[in-house]
PDB file of C-alpha atoms in Angstrom:
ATOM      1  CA  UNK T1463      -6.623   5.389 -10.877  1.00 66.00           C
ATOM      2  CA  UNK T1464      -3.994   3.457 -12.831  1.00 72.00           C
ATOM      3  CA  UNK T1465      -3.110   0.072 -11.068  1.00 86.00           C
ATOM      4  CA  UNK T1466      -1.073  -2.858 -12.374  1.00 93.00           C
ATOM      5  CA  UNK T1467      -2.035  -6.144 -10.901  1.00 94.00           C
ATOM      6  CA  UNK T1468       0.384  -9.123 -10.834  1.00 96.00           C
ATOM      7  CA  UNK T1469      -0.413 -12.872 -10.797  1.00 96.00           C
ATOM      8  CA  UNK T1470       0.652 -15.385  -9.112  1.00 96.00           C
ATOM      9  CA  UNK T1471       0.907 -13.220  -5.524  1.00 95.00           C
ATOM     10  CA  UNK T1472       3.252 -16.502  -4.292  1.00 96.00           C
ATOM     11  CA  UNK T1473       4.983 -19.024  -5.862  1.00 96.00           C
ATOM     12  CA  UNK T1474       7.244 -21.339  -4.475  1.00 97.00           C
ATOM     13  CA  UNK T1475       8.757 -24.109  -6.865  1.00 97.00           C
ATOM     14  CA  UNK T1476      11.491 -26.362  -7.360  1.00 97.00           C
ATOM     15  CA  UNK T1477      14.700 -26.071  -8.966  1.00 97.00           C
ATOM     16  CA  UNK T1478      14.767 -26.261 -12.486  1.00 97.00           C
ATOM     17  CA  UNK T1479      11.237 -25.424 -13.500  1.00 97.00           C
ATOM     18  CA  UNK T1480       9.745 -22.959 -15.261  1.00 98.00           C
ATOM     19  CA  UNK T1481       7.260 -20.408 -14.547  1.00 97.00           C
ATOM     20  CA  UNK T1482       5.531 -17.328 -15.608  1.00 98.00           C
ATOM     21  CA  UNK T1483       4.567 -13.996 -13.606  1.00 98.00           C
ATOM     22  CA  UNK T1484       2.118 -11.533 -15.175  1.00 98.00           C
ATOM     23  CA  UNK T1485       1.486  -7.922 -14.864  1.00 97.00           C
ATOM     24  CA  UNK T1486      -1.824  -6.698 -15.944  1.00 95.00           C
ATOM     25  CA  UNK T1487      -3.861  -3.420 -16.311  1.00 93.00           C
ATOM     26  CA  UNK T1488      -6.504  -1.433 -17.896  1.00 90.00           C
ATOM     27  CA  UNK T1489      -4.520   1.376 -18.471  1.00 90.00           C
ATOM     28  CA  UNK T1490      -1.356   1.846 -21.554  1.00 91.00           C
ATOM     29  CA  UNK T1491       1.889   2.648 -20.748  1.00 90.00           C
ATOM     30  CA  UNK T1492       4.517   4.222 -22.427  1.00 88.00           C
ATOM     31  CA  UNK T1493       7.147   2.168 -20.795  1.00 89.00           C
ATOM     32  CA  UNK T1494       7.630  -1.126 -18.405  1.00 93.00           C
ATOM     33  CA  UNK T1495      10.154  -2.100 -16.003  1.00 95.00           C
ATOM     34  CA  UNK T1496      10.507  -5.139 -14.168  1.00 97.00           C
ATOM     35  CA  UNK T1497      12.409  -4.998 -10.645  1.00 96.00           C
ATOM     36  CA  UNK T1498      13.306  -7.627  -8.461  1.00 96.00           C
ATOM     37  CA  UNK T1499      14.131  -7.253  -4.699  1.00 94.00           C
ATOM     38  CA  UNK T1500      15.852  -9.405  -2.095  1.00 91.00           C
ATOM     39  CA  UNK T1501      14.987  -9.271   1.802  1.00 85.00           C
ATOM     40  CA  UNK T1502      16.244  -6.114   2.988  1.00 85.00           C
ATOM     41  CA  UNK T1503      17.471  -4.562  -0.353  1.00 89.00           C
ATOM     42  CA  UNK T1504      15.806  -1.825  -2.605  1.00 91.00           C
ATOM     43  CA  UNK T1505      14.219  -3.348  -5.667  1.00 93.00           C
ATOM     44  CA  UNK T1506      16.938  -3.921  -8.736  1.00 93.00           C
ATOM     45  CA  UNK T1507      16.217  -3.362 -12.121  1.00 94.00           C
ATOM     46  CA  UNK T1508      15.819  -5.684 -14.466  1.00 96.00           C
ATOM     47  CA  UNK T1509      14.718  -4.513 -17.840  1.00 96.00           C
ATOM     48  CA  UNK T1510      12.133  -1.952 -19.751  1.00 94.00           C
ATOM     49  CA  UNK T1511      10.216  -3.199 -21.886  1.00 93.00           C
ATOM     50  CA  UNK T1512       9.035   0.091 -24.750  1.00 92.00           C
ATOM     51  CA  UNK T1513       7.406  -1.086 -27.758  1.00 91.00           C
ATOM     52  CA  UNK T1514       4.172  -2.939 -27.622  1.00 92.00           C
ATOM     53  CA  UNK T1515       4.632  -6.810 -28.757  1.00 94.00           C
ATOM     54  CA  UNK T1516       8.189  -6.244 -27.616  1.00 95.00           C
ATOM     55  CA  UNK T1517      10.411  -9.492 -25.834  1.00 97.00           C
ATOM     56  CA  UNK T1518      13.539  -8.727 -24.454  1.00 97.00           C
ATOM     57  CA  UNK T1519      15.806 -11.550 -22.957  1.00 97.00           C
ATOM     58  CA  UNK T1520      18.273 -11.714 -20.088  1.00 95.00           C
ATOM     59  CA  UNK T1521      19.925 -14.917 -19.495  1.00 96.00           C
ATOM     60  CA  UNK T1522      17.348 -16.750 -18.248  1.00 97.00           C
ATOM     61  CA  UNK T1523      14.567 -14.251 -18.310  1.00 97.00           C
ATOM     62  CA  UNK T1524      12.169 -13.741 -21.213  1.00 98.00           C
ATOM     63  CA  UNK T1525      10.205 -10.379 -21.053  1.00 97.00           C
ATOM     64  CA  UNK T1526       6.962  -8.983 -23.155  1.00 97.00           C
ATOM     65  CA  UNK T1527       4.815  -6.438 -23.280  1.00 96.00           C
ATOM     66  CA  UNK T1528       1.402  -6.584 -24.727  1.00 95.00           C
ATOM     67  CA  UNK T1529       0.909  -5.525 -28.001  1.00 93.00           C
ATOM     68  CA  UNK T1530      -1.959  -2.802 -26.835  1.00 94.00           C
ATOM     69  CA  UNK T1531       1.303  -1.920 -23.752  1.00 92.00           C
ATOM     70  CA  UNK T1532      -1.383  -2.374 -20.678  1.00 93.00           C
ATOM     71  CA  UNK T1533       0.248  -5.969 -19.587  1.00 95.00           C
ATOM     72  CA  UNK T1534       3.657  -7.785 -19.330  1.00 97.00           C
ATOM     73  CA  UNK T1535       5.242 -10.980 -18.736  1.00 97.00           C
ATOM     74  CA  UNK T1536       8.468 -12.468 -17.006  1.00 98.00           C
ATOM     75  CA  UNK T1537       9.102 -15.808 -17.923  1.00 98.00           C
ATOM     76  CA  UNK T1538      11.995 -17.843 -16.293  1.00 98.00           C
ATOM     77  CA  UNK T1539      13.674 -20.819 -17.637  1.00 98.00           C
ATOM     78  CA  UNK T1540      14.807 -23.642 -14.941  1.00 98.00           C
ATOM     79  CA  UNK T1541      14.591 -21.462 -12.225  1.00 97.00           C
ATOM     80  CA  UNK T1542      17.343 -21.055  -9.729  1.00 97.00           C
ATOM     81  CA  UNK T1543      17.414 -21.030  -5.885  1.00 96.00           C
ATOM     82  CA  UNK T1544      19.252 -17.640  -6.765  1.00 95.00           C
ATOM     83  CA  UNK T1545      16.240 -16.531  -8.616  1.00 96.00           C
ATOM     84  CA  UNK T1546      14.333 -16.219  -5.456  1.00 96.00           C
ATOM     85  CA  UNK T1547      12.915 -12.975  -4.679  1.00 95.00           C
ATOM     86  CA  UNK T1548      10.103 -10.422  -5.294  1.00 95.00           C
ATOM     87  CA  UNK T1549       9.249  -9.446  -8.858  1.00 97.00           C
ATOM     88  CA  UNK T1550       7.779  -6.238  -8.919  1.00 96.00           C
ATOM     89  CA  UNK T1551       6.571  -4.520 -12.418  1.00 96.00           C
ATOM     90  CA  UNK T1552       6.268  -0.583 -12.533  1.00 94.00           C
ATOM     91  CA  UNK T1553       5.383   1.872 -14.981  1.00 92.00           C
ATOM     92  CA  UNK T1554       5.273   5.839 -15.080  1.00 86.00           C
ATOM     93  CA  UNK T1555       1.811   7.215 -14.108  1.00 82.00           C
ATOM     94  CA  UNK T1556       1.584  11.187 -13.648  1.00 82.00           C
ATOM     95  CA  UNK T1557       4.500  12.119 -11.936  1.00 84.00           C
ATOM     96  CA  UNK T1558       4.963   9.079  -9.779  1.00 86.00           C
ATOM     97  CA  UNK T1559       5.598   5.755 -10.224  1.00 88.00           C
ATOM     98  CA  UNK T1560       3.185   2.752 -10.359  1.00 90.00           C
ATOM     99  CA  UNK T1561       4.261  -0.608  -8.741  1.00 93.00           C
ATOM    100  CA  UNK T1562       2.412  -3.900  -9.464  1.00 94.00           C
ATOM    101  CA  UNK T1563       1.690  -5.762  -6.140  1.00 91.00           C
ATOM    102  CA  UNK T1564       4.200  -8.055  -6.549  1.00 94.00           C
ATOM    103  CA  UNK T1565       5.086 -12.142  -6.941  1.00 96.00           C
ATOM    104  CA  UNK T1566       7.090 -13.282  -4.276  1.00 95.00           C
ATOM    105  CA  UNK T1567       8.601 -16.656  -5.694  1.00 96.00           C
ATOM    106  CA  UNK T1568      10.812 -19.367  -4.142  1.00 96.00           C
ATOM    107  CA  UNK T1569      12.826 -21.565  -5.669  1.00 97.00           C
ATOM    108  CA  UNK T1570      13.351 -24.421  -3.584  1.00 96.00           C
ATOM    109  CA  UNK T1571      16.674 -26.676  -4.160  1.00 94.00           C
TER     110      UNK T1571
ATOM    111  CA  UNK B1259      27.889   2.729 -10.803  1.00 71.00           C
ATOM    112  CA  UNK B1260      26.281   5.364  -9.035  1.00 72.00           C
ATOM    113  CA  UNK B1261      24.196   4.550  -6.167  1.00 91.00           C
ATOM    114  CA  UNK B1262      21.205   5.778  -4.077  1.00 95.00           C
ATOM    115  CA  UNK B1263      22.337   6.132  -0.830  1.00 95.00           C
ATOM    116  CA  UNK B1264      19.984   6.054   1.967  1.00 96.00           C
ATOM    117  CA  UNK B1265      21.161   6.796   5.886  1.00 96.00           C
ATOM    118  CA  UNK B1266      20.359   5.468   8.513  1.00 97.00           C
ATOM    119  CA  UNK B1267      20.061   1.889   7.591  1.00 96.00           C
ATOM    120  CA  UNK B1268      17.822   1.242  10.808  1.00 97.00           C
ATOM    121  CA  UNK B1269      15.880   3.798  13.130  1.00 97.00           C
ATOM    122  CA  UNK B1270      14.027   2.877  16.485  1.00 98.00           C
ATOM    123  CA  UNK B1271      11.884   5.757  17.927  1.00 98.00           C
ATOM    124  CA  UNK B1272       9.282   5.890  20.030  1.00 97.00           C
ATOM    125  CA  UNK B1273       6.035   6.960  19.413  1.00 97.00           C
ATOM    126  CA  UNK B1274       5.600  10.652  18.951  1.00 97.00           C
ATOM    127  CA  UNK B1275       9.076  11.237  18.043  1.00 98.00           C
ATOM    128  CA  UNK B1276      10.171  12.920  15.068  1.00 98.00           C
ATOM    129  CA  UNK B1277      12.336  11.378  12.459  1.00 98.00           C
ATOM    130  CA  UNK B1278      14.420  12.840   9.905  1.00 97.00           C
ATOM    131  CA  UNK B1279      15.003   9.915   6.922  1.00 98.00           C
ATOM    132  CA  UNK B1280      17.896  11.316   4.710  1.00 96.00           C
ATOM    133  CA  UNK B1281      18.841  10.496   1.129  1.00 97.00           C
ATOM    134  CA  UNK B1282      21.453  11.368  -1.196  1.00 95.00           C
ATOM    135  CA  UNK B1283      20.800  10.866  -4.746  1.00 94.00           C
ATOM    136  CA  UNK B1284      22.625   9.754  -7.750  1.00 93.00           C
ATOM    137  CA  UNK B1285      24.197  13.083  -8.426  1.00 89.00           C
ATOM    138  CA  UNK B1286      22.819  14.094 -12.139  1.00 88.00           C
ATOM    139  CA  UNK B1287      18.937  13.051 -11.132  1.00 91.00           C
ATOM    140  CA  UNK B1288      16.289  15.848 -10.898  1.00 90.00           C
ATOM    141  CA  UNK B1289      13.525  13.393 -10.149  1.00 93.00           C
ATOM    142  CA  UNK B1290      13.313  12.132  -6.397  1.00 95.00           C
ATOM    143  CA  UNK B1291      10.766   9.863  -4.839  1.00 96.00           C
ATOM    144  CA  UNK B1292       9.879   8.427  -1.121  1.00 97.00           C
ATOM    145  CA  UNK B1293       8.049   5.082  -1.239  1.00 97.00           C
ATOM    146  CA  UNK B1294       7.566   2.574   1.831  1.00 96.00           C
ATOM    147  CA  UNK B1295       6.973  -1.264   1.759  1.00 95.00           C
ATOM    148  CA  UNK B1296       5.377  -2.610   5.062  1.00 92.00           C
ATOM    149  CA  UNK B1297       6.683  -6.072   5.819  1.00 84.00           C
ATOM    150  CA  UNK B1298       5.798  -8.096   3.109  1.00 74.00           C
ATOM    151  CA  UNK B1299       3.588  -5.985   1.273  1.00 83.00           C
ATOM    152  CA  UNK B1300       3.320  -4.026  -2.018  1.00 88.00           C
ATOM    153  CA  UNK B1301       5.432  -0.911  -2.550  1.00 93.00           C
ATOM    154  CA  UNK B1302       3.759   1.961  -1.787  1.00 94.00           C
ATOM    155  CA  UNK B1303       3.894   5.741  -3.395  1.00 94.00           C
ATOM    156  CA  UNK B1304       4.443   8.141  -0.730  1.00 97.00           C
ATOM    157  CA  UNK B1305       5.570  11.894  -2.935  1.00 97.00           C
ATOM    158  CA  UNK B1306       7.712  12.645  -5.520  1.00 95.00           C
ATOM    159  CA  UNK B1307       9.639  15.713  -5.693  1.00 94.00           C
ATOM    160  CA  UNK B1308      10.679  17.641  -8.722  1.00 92.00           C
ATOM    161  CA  UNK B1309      12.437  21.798  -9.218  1.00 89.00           C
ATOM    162  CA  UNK B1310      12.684  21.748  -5.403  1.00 89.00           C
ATOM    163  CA  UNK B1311       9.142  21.431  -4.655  1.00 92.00           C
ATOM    164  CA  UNK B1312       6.175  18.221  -4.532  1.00 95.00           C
ATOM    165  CA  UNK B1313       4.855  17.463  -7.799  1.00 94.00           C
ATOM    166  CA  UNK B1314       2.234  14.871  -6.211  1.00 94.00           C
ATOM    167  CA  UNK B1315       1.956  12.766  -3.052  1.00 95.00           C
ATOM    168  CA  UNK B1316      -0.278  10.228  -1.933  1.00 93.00           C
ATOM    169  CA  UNK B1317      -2.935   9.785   0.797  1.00 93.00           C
ATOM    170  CA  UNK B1318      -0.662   8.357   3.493  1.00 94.00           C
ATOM    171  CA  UNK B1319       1.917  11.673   3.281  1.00 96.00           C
ATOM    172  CA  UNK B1320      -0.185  13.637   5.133  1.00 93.00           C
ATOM    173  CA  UNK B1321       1.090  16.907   7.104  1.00 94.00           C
ATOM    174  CA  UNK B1322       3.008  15.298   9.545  1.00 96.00           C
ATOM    175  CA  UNK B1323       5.123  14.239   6.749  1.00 97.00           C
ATOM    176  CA  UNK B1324       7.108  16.596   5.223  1.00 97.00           C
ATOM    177  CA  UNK B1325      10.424  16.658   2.208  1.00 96.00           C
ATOM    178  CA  UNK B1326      12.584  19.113   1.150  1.00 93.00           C
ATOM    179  CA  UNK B1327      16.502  19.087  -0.911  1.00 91.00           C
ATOM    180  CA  UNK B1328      17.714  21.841   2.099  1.00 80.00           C
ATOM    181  CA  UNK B1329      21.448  22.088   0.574  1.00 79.00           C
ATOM    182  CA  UNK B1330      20.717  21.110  -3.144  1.00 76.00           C
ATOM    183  CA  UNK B1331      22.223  17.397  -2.701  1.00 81.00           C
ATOM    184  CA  UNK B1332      20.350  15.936   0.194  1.00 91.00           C
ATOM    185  CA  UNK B1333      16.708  14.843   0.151  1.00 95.00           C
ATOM    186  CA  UNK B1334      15.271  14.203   3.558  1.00 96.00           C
ATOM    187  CA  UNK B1335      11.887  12.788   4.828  1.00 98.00           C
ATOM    188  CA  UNK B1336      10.384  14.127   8.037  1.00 97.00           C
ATOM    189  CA  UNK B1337       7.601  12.407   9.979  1.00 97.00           C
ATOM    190  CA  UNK B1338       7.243  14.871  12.929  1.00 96.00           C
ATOM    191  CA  UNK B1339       4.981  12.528  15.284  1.00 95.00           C
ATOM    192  CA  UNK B1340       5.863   9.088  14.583  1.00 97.00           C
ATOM    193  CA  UNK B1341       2.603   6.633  14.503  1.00 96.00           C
ATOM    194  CA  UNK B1342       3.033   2.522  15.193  1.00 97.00           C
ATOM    195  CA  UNK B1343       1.522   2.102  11.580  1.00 95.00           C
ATOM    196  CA  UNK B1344       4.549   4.593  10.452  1.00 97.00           C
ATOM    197  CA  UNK B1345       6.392   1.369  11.069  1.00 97.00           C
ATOM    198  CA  UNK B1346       7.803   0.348   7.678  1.00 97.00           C
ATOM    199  CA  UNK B1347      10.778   0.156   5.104  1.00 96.00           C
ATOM    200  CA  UNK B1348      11.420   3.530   3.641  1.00 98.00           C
ATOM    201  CA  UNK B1349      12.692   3.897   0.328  1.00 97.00           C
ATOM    202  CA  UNK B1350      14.395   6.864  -1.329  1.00 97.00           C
ATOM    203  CA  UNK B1351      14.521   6.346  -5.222  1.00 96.00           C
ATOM    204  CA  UNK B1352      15.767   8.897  -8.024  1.00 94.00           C
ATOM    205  CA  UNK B1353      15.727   9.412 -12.008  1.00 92.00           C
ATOM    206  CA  UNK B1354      18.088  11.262 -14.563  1.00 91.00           C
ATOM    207  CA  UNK B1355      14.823  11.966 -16.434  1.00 89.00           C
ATOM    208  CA  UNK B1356      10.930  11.391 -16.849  1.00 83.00           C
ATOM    209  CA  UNK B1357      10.624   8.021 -18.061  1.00 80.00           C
ATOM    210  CA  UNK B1358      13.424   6.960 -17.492  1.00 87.00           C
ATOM    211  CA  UNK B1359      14.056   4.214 -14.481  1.00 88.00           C
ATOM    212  CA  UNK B1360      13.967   4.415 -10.856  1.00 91.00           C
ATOM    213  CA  UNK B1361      17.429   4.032  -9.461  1.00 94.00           C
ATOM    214  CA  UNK B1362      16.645   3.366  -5.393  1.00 94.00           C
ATOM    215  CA  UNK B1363      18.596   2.832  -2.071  1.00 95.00           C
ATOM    216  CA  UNK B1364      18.891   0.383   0.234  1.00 93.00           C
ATOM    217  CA  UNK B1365      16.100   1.450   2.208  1.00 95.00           C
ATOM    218  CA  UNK B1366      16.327   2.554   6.035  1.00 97.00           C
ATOM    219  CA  UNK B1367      14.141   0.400   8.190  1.00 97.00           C
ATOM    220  CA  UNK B1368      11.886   2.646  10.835  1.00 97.00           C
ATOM    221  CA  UNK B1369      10.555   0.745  13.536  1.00 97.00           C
ATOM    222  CA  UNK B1370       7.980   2.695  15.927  1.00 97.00           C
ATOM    223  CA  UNK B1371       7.584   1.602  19.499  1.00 97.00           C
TER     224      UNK B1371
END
């Protein structure tokens, strides 16, 4: 069974810091995306991640994937009340998708 | 941008009821997906569809769920005797092609009395 565990499960913070959320698992993936969803919202799409040792950047956001592509990283930079949210990685297993089990963050003001 | 859209936004039916959940993709996707997220919990794999028919589902859909594309745009999700666990955020989610990302709706929020 291919799972992807995240770390922290909560994390609740205050403005301006920065923090890291991990996705890990025993199993390689061709691919990685990172979601994020708000209360009441599908999850958004952030970014894939493809090649292994890969670091993509959006705004804020830093991005890896493992060199061996079983484990990821999200990295934010002086976090935001508007970053607030649950992170959710996912990768293709056989015909379905794969979701991590999530870090719900909180950036307090 | 094209979106997943998901209707209704909110169902209330009583236990035993049938629902119907309906979905209509991003039109140029062949890859379709139900998942549900219970309050506050992870996101959970429910079946993906593919060429009109299930490629896999997962332990929860069992036969009182049911999915099918009955006029080749919309893809609906049938629970034929609703259950108090059934109780969750449903999510309808679609892809242009294997591997590539999900694209997902807003969700339609079943609550079972």
């Amino acid at each position: 069974t291919q799972l992807l565990e995240q770390s922290p499960q909560f994390l609740s913070i205050q403005e301006g810091e920065n923090l890291t959320v991990y996705c890990n698992s025993s199993s390689v993936f061709s691919s990685l995306q990172w979601y994020r969803q708000e209360p009441g919202e599908g999850p958004v799409l952030l970014v894939t991640v493809v090649t292994g040792g890969e670091v993509k950047k959006l705004k804020r956001l830093t991005f890896q994937f493992g060199d061996a592509r079983k484990d990821s990283s999200l990295h934010i930079t002086a976090a935001q009340p508007g970053d607030t949210g649950l992170y959710l990685c996912a990768a293709q297993g056989t015909y379905k998708y794969i979701f991590g089990t999530g870090t719900r963050l909180k950036v307090l003001a | 941008e094209p979106e997943v859209t998901q209707t209704p936004s909110h169902q209330v039916t009583q236990m035993g009821q049938e629902v119907i959940l309906r979905c209509v993709p991003i039109s140029n996707h062949l890859y379709f997906y139900w998942y549900r997220q219970i309050l506050g919990q992870k996101v959970e794999f429910l079946v993906s569809f593919y060429n009109n028919e299930i490629s896999e589902k997962s332990e929860i859909f069992d036969d009182q769920f049911s999915v099918e594309r009955p006029d080749g745009s919309n893809f609906t999700l049938k629970i034929r005797s609703t259950k108090l666990e059934d109780s969750a955020m449903y999510f309808c989610a679609t892809q242009g092609s294997y591997n590539s990302p999900l694209h997902f709706g807003n969700g339609t929020r079943l609550t079972v009395t």
